[in-house]
CSV table of N, CA, C and O in Angstrom, one decimal:
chain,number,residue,atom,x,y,z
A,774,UNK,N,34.4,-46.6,65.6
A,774,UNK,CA,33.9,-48.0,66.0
A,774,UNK,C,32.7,-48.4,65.2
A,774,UNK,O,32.2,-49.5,65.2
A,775,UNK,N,32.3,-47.3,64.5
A,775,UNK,CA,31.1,-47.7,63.8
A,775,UNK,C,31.4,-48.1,62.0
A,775,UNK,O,30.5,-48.4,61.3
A,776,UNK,N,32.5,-47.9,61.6
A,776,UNK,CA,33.4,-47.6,60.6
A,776,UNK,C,34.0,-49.2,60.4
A,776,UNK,O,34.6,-49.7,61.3
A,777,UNK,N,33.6,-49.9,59.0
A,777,UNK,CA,34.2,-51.4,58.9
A,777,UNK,C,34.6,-51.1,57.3
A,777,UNK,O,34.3,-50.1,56.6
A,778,UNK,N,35.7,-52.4,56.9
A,778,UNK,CA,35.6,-52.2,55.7
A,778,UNK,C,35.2,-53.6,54.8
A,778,UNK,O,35.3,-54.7,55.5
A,779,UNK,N,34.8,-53.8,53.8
A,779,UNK,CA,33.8,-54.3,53.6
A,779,UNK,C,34.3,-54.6,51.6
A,779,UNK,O,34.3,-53.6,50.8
A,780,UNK,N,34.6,-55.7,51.4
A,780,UNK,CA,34.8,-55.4,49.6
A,780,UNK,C,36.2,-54.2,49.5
A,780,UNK,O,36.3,-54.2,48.3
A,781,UNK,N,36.9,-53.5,50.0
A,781,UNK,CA,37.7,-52.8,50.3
A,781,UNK,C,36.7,-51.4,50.4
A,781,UNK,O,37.2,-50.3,50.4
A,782,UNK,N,35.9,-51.4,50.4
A,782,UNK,CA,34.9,-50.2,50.8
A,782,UNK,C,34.6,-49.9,52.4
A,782,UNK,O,34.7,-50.8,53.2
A,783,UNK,N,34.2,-48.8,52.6
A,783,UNK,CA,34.2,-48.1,54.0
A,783,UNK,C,32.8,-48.2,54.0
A,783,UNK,O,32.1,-48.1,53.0
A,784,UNK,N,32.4,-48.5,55.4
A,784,UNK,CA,30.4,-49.3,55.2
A,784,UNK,C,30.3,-49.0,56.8
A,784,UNK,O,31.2,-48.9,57.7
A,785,UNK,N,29.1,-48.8,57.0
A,785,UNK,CA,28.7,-48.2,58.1
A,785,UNK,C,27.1,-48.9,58.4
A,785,UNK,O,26.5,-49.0,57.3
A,786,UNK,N,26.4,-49.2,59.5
A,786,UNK,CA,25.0,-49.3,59.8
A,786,UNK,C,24.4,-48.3,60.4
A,786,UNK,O,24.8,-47.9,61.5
A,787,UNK,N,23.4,-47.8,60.0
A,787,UNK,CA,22.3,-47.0,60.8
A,787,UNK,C,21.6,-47.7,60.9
A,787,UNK,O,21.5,-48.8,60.4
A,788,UNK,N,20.7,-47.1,61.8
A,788,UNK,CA,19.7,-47.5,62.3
A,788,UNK,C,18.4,-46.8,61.8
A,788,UNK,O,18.2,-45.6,61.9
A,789,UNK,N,17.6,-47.8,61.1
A,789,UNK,CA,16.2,-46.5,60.7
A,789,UNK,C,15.0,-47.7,60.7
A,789,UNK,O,15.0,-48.9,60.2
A,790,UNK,N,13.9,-46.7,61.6
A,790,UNK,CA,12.9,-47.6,61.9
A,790,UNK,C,13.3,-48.9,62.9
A,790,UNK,O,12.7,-50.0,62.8
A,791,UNK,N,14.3,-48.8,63.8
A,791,UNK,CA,14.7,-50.5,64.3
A,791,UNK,C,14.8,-50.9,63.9
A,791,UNK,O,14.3,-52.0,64.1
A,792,UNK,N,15.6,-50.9,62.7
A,792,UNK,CA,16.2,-51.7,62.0
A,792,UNK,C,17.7,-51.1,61.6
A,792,UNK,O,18.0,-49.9,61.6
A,793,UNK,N,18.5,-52.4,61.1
A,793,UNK,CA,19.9,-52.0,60.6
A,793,UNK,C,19.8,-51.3,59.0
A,793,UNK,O,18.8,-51.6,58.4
A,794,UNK,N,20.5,-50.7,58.7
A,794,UNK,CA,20.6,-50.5,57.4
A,794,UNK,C,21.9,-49.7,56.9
A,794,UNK,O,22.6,-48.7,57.2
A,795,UNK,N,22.0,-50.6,56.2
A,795,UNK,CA,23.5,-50.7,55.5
A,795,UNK,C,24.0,-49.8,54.9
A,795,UNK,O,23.6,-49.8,53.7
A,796,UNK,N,24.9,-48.6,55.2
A,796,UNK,CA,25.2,-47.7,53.7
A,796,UNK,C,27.3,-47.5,53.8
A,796,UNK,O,28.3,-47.5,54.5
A,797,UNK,N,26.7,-47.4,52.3
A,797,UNK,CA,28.6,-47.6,51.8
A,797,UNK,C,28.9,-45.8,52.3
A,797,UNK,O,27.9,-45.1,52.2
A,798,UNK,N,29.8,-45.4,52.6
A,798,UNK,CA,30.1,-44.5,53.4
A,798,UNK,C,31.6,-43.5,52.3
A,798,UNK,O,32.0,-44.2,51.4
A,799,UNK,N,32.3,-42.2,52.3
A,799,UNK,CA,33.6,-42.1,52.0
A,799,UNK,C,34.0,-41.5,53.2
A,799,UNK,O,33.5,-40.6,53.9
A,800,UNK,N,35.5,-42.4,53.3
A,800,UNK,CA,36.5,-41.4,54.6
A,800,UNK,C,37.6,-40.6,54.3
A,800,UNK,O,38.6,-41.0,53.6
A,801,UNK,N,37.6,-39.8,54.7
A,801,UNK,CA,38.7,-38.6,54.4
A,801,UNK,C,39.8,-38.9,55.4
A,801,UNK,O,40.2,-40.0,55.7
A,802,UNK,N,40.3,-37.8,55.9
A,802,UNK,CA,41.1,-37.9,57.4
A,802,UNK,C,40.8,-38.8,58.1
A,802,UNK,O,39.6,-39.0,58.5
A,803,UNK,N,41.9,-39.5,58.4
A,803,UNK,CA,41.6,-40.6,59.6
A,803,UNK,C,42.6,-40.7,60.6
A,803,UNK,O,43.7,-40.5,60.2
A,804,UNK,N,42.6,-40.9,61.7
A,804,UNK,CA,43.2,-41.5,62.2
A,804,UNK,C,43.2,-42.8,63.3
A,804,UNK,O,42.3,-43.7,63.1
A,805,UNK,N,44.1,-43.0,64.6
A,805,UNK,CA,43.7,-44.6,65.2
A,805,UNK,C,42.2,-44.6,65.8
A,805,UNK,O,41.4,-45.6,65.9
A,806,UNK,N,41.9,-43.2,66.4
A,806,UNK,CA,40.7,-43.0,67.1
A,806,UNK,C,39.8,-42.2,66.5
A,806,UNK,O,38.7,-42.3,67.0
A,807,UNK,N,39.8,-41.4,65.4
A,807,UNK,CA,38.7,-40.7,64.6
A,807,UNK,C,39.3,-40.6,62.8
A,807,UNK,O,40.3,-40.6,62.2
A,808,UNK,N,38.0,-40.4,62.6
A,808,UNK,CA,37.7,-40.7,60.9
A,808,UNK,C,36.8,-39.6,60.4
A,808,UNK,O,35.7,-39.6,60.8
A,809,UNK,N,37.3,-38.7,59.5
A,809,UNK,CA,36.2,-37.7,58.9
A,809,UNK,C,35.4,-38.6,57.8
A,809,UNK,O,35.9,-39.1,56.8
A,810,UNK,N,33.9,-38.7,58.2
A,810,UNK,CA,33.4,-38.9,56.9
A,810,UNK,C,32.5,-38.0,56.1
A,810,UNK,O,31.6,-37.3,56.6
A,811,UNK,N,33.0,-38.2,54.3
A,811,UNK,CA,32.8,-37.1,53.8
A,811,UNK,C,31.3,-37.3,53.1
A,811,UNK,O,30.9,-38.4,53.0
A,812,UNK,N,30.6,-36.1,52.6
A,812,UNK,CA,29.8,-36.7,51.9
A,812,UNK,C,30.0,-36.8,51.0
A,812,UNK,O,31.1,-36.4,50.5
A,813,UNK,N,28.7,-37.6,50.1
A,813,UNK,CA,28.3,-38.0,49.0
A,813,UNK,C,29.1,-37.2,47.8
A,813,UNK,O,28.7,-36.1,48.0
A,814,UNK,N,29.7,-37.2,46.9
A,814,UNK,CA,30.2,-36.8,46.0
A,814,UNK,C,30.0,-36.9,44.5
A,814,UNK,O,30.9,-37.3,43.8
A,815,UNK,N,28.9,-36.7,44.2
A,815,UNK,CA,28.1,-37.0,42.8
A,815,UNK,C,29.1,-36.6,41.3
A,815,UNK,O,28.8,-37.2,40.3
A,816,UNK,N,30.0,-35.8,41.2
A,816,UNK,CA,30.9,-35.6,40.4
A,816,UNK,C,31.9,-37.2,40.4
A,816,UNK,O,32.3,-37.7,39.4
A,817,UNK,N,32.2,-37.8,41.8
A,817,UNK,CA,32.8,-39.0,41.4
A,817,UNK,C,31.9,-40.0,41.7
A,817,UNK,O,32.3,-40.7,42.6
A,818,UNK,N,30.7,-40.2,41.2
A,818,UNK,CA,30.0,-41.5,40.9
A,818,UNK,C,29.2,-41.9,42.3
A,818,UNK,O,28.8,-43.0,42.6
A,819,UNK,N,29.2,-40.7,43.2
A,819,UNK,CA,28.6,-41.5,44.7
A,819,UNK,C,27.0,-40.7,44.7
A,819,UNK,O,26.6,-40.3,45.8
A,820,UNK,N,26.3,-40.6,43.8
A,820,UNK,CA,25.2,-40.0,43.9
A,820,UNK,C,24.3,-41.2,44.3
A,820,UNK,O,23.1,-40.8,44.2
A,821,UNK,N,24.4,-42.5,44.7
A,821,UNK,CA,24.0,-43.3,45.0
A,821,UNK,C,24.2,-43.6,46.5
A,821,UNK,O,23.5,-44.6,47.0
A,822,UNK,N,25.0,-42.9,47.1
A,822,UNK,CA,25.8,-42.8,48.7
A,822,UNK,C,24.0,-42.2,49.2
A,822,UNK,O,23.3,-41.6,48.5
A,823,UNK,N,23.6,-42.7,50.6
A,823,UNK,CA,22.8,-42.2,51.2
A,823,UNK,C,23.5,-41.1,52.0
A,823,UNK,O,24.5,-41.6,52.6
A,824,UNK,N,23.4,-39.2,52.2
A,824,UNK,CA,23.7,-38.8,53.2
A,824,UNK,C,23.9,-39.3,54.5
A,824,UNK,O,23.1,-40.3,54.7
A,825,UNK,N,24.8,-39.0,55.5
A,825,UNK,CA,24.3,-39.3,56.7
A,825,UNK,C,24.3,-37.8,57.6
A,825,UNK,O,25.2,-37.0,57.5
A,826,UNK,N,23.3,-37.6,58.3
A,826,UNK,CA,22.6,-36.5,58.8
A,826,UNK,C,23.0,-36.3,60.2
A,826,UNK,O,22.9,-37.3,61.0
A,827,UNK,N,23.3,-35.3,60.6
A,827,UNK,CA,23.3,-34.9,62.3
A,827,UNK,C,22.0,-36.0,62.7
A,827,UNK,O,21.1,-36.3,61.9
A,828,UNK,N,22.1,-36.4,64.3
A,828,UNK,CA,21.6,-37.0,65.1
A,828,UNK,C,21.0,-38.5,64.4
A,828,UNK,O,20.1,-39.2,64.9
A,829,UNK,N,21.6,-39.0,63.3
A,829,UNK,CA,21.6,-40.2,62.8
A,829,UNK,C,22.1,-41.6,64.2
A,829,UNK,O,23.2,-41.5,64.7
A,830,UNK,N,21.6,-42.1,64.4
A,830,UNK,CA,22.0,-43.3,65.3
A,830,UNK,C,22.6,-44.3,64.5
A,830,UNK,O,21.8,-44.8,63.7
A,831,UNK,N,23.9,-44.8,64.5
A,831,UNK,CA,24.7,-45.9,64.1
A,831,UNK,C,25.2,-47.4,64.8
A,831,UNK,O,25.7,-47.1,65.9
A,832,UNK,N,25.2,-48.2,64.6
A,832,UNK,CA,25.9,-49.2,65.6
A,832,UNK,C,26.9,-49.9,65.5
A,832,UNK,O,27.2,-50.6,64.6
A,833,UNK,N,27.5,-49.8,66.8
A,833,UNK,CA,29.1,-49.3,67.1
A,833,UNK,C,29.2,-51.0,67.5
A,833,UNK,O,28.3,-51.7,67.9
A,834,UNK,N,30.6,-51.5,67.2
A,834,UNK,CA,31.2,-52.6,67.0
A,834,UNK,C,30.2,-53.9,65.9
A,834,UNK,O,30.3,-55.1,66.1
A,835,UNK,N,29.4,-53.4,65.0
A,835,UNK,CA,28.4,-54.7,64.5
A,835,UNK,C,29.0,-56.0,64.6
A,835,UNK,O,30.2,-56.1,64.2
A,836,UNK,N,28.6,-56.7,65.1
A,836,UNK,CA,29.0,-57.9,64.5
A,836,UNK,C,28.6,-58.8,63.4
A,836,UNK,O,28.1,-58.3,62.5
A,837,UNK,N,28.9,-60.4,63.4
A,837,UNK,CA,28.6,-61.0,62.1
A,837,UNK,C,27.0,-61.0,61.8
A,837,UNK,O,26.4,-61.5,60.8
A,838,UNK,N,26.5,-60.6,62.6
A,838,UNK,CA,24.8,-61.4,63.0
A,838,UNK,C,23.9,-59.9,62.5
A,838,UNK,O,22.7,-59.7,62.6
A,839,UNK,N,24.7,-59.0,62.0
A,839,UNK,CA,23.9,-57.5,61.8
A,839,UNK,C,24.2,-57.5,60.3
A,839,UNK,O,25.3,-57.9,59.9
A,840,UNK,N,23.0,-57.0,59.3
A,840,UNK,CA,22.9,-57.2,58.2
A,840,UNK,C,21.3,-56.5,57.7
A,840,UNK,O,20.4,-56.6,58.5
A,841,UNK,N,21.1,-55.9,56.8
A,841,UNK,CA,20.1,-54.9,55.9
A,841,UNK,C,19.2,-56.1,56.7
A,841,UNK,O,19.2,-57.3,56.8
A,842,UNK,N,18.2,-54.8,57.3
A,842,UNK,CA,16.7,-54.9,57.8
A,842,UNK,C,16.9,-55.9,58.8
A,842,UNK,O,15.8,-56.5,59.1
A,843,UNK,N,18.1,-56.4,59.7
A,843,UNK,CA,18.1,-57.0,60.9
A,843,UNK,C,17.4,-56.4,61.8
A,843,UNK,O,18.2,-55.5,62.2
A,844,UNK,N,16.1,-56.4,62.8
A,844,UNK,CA,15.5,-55.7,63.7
A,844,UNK,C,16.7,-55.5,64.7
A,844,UNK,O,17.6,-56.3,64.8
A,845,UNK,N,16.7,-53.9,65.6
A,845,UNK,CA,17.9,-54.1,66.8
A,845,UNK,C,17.3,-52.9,67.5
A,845,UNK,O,16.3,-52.4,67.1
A,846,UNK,N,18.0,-52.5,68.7
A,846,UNK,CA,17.7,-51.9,69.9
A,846,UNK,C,18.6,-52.0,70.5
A,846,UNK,O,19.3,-53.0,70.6
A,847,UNK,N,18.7,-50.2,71.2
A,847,UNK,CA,19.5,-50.0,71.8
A,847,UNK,C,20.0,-50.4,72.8
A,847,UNK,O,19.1,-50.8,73.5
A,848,UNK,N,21.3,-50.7,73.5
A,848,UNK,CA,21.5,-51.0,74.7
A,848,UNK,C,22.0,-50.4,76.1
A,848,UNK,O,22.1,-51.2,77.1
């Protein structure tokens, strides 16, 4: 639910500092209810991919109104 696609790219929001932030993501296995995502893969050109790290906070369903450095809070 936190998983959109975007440019045909797989894109995701975290959260850092109360704020949204945007990063381009790669997915592996998927299916209707879960999605492996893989990391960063610097041999194929994603050394520009931010990790994403155990206990990272993301947000689930964004809508149109969420975008780089939108302030937000949990609900």
């Amino acid at each position: 639910s936190a998983l959109f696609q975007l440019g045909g790219e797989w894109q995701v929001f975290a959260v850092r500092g109360g704020r949204a932030e945007h990063r381009r993501v790669q997915v592996g296995h998927r299916s209707t209810d879960l999605a492996e995502v893989l990391p960063p893969d610097v041999e194929a050109g994603d050394e520009g991919l931010p990790a994403l790290a155990e206990g990272d906070e993301f947000i689930l369903f964004p809508s149109d109104e969420i975008d780089d450095g939108v302030r937000v809070s949990p609900r």
